[in-house]
XYZ file of C-alpha atoms in Angstrom:
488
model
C -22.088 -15.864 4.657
C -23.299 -12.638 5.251
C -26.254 -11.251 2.958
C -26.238 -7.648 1.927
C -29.165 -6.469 3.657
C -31.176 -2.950 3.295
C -30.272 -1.524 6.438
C -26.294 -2.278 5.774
C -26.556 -0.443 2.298
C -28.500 2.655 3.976
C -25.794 2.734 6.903
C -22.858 2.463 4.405
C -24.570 5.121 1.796
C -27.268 7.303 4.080
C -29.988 8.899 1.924
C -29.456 12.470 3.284
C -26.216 12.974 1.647
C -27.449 16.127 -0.072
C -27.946 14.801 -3.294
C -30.956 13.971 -5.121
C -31.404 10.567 -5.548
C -32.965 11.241 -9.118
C -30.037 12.807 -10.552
C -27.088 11.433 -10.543
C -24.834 13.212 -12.761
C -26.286 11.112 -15.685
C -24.644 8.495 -14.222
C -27.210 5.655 -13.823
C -28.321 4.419 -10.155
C -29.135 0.970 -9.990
C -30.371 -1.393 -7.575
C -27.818 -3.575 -5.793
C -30.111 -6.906 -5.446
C -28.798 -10.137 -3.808
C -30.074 -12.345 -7.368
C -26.460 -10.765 -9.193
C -24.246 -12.611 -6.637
C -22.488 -14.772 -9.576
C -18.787 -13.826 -9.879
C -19.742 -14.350 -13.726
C -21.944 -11.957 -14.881
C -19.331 -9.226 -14.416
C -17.530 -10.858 -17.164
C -21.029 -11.092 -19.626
C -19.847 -8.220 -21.680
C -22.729 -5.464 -20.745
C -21.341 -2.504 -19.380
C -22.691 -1.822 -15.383
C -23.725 1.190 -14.783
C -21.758 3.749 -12.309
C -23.863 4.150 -8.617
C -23.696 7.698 -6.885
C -21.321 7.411 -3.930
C -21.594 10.728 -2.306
C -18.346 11.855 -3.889
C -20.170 13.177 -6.998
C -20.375 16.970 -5.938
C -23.360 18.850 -5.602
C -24.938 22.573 -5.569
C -21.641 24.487 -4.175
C -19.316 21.070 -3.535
C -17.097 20.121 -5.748
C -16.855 16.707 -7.827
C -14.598 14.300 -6.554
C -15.140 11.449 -9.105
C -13.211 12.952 -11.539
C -10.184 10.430 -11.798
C -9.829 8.860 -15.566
C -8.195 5.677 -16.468
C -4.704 7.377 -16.871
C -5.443 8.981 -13.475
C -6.261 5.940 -11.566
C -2.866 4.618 -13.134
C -0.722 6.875 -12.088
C -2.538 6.677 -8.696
C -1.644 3.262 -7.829
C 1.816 3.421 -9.691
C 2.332 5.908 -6.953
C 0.737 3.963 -4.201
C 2.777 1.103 -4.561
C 5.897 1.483 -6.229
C 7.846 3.482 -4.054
C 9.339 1.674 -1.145
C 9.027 -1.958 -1.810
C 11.183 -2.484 -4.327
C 14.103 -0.644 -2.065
C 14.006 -3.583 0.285
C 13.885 -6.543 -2.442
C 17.733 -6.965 -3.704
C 18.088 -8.045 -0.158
C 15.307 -10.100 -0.439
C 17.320 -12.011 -2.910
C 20.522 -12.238 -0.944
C 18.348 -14.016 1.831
C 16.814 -16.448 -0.488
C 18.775 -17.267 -3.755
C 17.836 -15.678 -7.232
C 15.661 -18.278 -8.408
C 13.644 -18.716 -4.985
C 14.002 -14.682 -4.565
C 12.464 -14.133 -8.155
C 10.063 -16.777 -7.829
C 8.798 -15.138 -4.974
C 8.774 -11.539 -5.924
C 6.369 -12.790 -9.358
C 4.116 -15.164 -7.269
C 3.375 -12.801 -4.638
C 2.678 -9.645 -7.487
C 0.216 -12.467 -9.688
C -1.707 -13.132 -6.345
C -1.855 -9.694 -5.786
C -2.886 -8.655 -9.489
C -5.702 -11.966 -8.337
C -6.921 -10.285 -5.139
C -6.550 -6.858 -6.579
C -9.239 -8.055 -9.489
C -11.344 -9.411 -6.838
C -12.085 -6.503 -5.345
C -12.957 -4.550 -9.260
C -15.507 -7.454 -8.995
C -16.724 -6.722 -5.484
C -16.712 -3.484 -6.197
C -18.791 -3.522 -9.160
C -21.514 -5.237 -7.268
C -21.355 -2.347 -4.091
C -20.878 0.689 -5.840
C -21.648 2.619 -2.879
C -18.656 1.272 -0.810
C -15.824 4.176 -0.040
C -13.253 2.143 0.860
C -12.448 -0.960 1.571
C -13.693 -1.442 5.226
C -17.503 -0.297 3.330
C -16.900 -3.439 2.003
C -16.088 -5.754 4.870
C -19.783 -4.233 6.001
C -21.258 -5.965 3.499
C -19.788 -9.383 4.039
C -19.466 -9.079 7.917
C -21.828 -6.601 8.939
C -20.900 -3.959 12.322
C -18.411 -6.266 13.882
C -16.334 -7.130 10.780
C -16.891 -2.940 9.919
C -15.154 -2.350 13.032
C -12.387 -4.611 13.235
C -11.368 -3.993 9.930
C -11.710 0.260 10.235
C -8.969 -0.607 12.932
C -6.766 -2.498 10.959
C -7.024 -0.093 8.123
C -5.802 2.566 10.432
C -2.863 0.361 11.713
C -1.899 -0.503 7.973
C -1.745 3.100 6.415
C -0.373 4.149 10.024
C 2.484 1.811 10.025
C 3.372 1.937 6.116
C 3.163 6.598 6.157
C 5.477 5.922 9.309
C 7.482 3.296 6.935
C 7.876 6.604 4.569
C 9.288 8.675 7.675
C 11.659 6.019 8.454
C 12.887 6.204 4.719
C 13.186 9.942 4.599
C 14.914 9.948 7.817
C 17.090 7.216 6.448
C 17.904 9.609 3.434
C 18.601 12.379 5.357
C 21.213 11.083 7.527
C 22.916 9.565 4.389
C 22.935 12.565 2.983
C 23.469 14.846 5.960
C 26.469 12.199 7.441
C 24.047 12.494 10.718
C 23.850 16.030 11.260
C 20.481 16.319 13.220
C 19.113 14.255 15.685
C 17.322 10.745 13.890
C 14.298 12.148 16.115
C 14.272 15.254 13.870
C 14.874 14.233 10.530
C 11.158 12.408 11.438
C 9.988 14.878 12.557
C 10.914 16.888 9.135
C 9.561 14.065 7.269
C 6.666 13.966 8.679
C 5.951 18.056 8.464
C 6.656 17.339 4.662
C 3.787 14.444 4.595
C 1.951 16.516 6.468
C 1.538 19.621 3.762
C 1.243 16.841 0.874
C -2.066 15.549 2.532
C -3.879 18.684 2.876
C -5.631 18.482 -0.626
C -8.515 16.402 -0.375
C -8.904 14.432 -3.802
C -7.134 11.458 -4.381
C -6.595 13.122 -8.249
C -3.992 14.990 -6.447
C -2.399 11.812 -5.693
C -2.506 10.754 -9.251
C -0.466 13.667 -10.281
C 2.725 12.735 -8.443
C 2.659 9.540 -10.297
C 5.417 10.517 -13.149
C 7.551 12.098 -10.429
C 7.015 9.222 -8.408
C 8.203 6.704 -10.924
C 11.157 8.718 -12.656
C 12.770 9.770 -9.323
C 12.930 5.892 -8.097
C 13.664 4.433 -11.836
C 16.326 7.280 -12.158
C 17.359 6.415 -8.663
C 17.810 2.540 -9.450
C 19.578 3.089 -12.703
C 22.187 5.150 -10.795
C 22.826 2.707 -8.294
C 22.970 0.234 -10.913
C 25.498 2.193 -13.388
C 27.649 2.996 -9.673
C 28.181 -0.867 -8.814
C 29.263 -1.821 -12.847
C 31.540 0.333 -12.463
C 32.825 0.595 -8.757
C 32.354 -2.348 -6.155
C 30.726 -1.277 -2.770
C 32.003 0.950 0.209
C 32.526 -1.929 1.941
C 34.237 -4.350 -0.880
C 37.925 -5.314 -0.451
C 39.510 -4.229 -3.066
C 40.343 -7.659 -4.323
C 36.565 -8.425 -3.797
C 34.931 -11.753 -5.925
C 30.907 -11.471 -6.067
C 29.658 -14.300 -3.899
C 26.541 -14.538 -5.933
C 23.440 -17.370 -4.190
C 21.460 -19.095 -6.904
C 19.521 -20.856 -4.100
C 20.199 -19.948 -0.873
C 20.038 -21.552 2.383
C 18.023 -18.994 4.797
C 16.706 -20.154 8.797
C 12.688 -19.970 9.058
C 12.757 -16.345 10.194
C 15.206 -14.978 7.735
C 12.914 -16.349 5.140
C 9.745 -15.242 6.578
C 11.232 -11.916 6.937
C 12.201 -11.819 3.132
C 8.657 -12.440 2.167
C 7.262 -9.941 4.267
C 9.217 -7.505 2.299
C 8.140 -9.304 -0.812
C 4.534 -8.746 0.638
C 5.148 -4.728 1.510
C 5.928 -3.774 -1.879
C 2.913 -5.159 -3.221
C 0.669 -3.828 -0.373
C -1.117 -1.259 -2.731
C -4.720 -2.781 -2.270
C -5.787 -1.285 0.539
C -6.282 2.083 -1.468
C -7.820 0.554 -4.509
C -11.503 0.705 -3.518
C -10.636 4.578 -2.297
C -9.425 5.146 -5.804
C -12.316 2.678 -7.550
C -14.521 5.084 -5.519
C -13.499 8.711 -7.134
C -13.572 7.466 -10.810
C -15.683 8.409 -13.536
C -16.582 5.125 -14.926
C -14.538 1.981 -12.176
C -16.328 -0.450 -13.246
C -14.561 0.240 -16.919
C -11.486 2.033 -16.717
C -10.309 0.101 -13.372
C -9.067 -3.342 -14.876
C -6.648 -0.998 -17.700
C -5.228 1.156 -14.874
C -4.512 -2.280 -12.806
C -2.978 -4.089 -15.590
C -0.448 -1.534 -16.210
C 0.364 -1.589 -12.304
C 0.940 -4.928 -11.850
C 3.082 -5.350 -15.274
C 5.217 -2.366 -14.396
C 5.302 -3.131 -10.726
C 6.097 -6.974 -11.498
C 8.774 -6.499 -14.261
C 9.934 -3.479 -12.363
C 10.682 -5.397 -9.130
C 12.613 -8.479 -10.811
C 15.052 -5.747 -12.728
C 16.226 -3.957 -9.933
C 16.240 -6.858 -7.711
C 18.546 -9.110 -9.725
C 20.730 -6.046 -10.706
C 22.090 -4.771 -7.874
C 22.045 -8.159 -5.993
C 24.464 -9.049 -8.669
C 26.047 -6.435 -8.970
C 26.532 -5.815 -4.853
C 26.568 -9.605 -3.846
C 27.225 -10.272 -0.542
C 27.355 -6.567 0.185
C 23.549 -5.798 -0.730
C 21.822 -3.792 1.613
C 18.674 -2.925 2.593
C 17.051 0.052 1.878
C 18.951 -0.838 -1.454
C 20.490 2.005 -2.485
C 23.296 1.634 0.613
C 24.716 -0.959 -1.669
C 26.141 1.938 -4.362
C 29.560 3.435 -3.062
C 29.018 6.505 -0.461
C 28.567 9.473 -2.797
C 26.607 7.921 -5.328
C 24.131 6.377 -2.143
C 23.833 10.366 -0.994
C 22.995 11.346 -4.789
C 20.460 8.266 -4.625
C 18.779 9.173 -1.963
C 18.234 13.126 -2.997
C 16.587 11.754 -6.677
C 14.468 9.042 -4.792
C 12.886 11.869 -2.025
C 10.013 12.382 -4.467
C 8.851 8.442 -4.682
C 9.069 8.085 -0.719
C 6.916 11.725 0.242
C 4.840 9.925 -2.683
C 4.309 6.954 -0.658
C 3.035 8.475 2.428
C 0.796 10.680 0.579
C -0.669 7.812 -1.288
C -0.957 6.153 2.410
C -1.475 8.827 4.502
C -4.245 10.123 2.181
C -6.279 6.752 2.429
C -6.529 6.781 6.040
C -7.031 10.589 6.509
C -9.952 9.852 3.715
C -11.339 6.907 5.433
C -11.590 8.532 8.918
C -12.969 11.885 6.979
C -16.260 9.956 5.380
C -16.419 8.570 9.081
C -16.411 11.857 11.170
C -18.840 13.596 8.330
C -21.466 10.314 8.649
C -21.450 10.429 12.376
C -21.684 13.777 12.767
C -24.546 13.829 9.697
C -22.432 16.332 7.610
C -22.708 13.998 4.780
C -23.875 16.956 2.560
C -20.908 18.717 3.201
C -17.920 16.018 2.448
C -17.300 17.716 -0.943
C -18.027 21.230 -0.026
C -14.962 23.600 0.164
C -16.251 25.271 3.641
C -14.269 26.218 6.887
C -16.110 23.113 8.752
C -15.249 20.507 6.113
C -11.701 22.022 6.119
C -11.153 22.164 9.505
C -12.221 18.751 10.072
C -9.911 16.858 7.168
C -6.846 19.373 8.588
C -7.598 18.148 12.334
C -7.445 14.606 10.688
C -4.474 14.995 9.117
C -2.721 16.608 11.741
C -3.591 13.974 14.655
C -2.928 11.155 11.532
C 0.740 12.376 11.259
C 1.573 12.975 14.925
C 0.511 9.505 15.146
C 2.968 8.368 12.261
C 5.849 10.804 14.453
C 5.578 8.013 17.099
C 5.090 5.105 15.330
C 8.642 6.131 13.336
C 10.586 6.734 16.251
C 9.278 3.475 17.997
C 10.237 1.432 15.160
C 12.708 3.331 13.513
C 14.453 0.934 11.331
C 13.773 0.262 7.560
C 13.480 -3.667 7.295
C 11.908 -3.925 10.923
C 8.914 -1.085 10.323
C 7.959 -3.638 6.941
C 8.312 -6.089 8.276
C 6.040 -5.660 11.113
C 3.401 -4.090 8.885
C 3.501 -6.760 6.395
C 2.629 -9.198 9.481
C 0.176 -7.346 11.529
C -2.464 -6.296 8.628
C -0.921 -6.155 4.851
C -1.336 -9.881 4.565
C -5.401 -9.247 5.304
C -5.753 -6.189 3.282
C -3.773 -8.035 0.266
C -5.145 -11.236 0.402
C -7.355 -12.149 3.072
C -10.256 -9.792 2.799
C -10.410 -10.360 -1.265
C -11.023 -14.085 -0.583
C -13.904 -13.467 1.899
C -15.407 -11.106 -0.871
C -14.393 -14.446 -3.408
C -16.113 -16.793 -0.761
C -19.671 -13.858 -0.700
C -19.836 -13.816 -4.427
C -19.846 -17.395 -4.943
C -21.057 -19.255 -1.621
C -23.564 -21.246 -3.452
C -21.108 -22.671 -6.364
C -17.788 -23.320 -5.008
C -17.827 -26.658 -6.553
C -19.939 -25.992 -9.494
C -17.151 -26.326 -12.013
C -13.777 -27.884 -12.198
C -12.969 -23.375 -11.904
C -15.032 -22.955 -8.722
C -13.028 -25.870 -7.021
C -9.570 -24.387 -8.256
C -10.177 -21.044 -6.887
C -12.012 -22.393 -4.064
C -8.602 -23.946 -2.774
C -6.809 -20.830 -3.863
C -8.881 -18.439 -1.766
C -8.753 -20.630 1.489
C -5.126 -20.634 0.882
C -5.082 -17.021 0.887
C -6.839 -16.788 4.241
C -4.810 -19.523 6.007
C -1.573 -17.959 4.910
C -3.020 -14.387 5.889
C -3.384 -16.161 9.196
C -0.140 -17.894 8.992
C 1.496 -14.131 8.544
C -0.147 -12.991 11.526
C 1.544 -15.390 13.718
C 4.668 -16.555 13.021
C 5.300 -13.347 10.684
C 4.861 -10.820 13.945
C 6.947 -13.561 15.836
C 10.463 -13.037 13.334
C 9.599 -9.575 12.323
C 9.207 -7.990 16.205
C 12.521 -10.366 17.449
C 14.696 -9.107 14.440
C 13.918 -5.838 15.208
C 14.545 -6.769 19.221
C 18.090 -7.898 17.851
C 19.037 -5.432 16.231
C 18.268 -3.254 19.347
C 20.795 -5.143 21.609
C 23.279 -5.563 19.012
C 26.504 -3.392 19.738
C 27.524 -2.070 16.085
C 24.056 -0.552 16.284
C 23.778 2.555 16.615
C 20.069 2.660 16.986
C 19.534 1.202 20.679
C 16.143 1.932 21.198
C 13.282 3.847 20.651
C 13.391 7.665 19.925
C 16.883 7.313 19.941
C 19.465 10.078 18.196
C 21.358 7.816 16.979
C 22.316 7.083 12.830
C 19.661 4.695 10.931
C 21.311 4.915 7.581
C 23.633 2.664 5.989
C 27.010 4.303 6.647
């Protein structure tokens, strides 16, 4: 494996980033060495101290590591539940309940697993940003650049995910009365104006709206089908309920990509981990409550409405409620899905930010509230969201846009790239204890399956969508078309 030499920590954190090395907001700056390599000592009890980043502020800039434990929470309780769990009753008409909840737990404790992995990682390279920073360390330049790329395609593909949505909820709620074209365009204008503030605190704070509007959401839907079977339920209509299911290979694959979306949160964790107070501390509390909310969240609505909608469950979920209720669903969840591409949208306008400001030796200025730093994170943002415009109207279809982004990089950014920071951590004792071995196997399973998901997961996620194009009830033939995505 790769060490972590001199030269990759100076490129990562340059020296001239206008602060002075020896103060540090009596934070402590410590040396990373290569002798603290073992997984282990993260877990001896001392506290380690926090590392200056560059995001500490300055003379005339203002402190970006000001996010708490409770911030951080909220952060990532907006970052990831939002639109994941909309595609998962589905999920479980594919697969059966017990395979479908199976599933749905596995896949959230491997990504609680990977998610810890990187708190460790992170602990040890205090001066990473983001999580490409830290694919420098492991793979040096080429590794750096490949995964920059797939970064941007990931926070691309799941902002433009968020357009789709909106679009989605506001021809339900419209009955079609713009163009499709222009109801992403609207959603993206909205994104757009949400990004502009440059802390990911800012993010934080739409956490509670975030999480009432899609809980209040849910339980409406919910309430709707105990009481009233779907739209499209005879009237005579008997729940044909799957306890195991019987799905082909790329229905199945399919069902755990969307399994896979709504746990795709991890690409923004080191961006948080990096504007905290204390990371090292507060970020294993803030994570815990994610993946316990997120987890127990998940299975509740899942198995609700797919019992309570049967064979009539739909994807985004809240189609499955009867017409007026879906409309009044779709207004109350608005908030969780513009929360979703800011959490997105904000990690990739960040990451190219701390990019443009190192290359361009503006380091100093990253926190500084001047018309330079400005006008360079609002050119960003702008050319980020045109971007997602596309991207939506290419792919404008719920399932198809997560499923495609699940395949091409969430599987890497969940999984893969936390095993390769495993495999650097502990190269020298993978078989040192009966432990090492067990997660030894479990980390090379996480990189072949993040393989596996590039394949054959692009394969069934890019012909569904192909289907769907050439099927005749649809009335979304192509790309930028006018035509009705939603449900009815």
């Amino acid at each position: 494996m790769a060490s972590y030499s001199q030269d990759t920590h100076n490129d990562i954190y340059p020296s001239d980033q206008g602060h002075d090395s020896s103060k540090t907001n009596s934070k402590e700056k410590v040396p990373l060495d290569n002798e603290k390599n073992d997984i282990d000592d993260l877990h001896s009890g001392h506290h380690v101290p926090v590392v200056e980043n560059g995001f500490g502020g300055g003379e005339g800039a203002k402190n970006f590591r000001n996010m708490t434990k409770w911030d951080t929470t909220f952060a990532l309780l907006t970052n990831q539940v939002g639109l994941g769990v909309l595609s998962l009753p589905s999920v479980l008409k594919t697969m059966g309940i017990i395979p479908g909840l199976i599933a749905i737990i596995g896949i959230g404790l491997l990504s609680w697993y990977t998610a810890f992995v990187l708190k460790q990682f992170f602990g040890k390279h205090q001066q990473c940003l983001n999580v490409v920073d830290m694919t420098r360390v492991v793979g040096g330049r080429p590794l750096y650049i490949i995964s920059g790329i797939a970064l941007m395609v990931q926070v691309i593909m799941t902002a433009a995910s968020a357009s789709v949505t909106l679009s989605i909820a506001f021809n339900t709620i419209s009955s079609h009365a713009v163009c499709t074209v222009g109801f992403i365009g609207i959603a993206c204008l909205c994104c757009w104006v949400l990004c502009a503030p440059r802390t990911s605190k800012f993010v934080s704070q739409s956490g509670i709206p975030c999480m009432v509007s899609v809980i209040a959401a849910s339980i409406l839907v919910m309430v709707s089908l105990g009481v009233k079977n779907p739209t499209a339920a005879p009237a005579d209509w008997h729940k044909d309920i799957k306890i195991v299911a019987n799905p082909d290979f790329r229905s199945g694959l399919n069902a755990c990509l969307k399994i896979c979306y709504a746990y795709s949160g991890n690409i923004n964790f080191v961006t948080y981990m990096a504007e905290m107070i204390d990371p090292v501390r507060d970020f294993g509390f803030a994570l815990a409550w994610l993946e316990v909310v997120s987890i127990l969240f998940y299975v509740v609505v899942a198995i609700a409405i797919y019992c309570l909608a049967g064979e009539y469950t739909v994807s985004p979920a809240l189609g499955s409620a009867p017409e007026l209720i879906a409309k009044i669903a779709y207004g109350i969840v608005l908030p969780a899905v513009l929360s979703t591409g800011l959490a997105f949208g904000h990690t990739g306008i960040k990451y190219v930010y701390v990019v443009v400001m190192k290359r361009f030796k503006l380091q100093s200025e990253m926190t500084t509230n001047n018309v330079r730093s400005w006008s360079i994170w609002m050119t960003i943002v702008t050319i980020f969201w045109l971007l997602c415009f596309i991207l939506s109207n290419a792919i404008p279809v719920f399932d198809s846009i997560l499923s495609i982004a699940s395949a091409t990089t969430i599987s890497w950014f969940t999984f893969g790239f936390s095993a390769i920071f495993w495999f650097h951590m502990n190269w020298h004792q993978l078989f040192s204890s009966p432990t090492k071995i067990l997660l030894t196997c479990l980390n090379t399973f996480l990189i072949g399956i993040s393989l596996f998901m590039n394949a054959a997961g692009l394969w069934s996620s890019i012909t569904e969508l192909l289907d769907l194009f050439a099927a005749d009830s649809s009335q979304i033939q192509g790309v930028f078309s006018c035509g009705s995505n939603s449900i009815f």
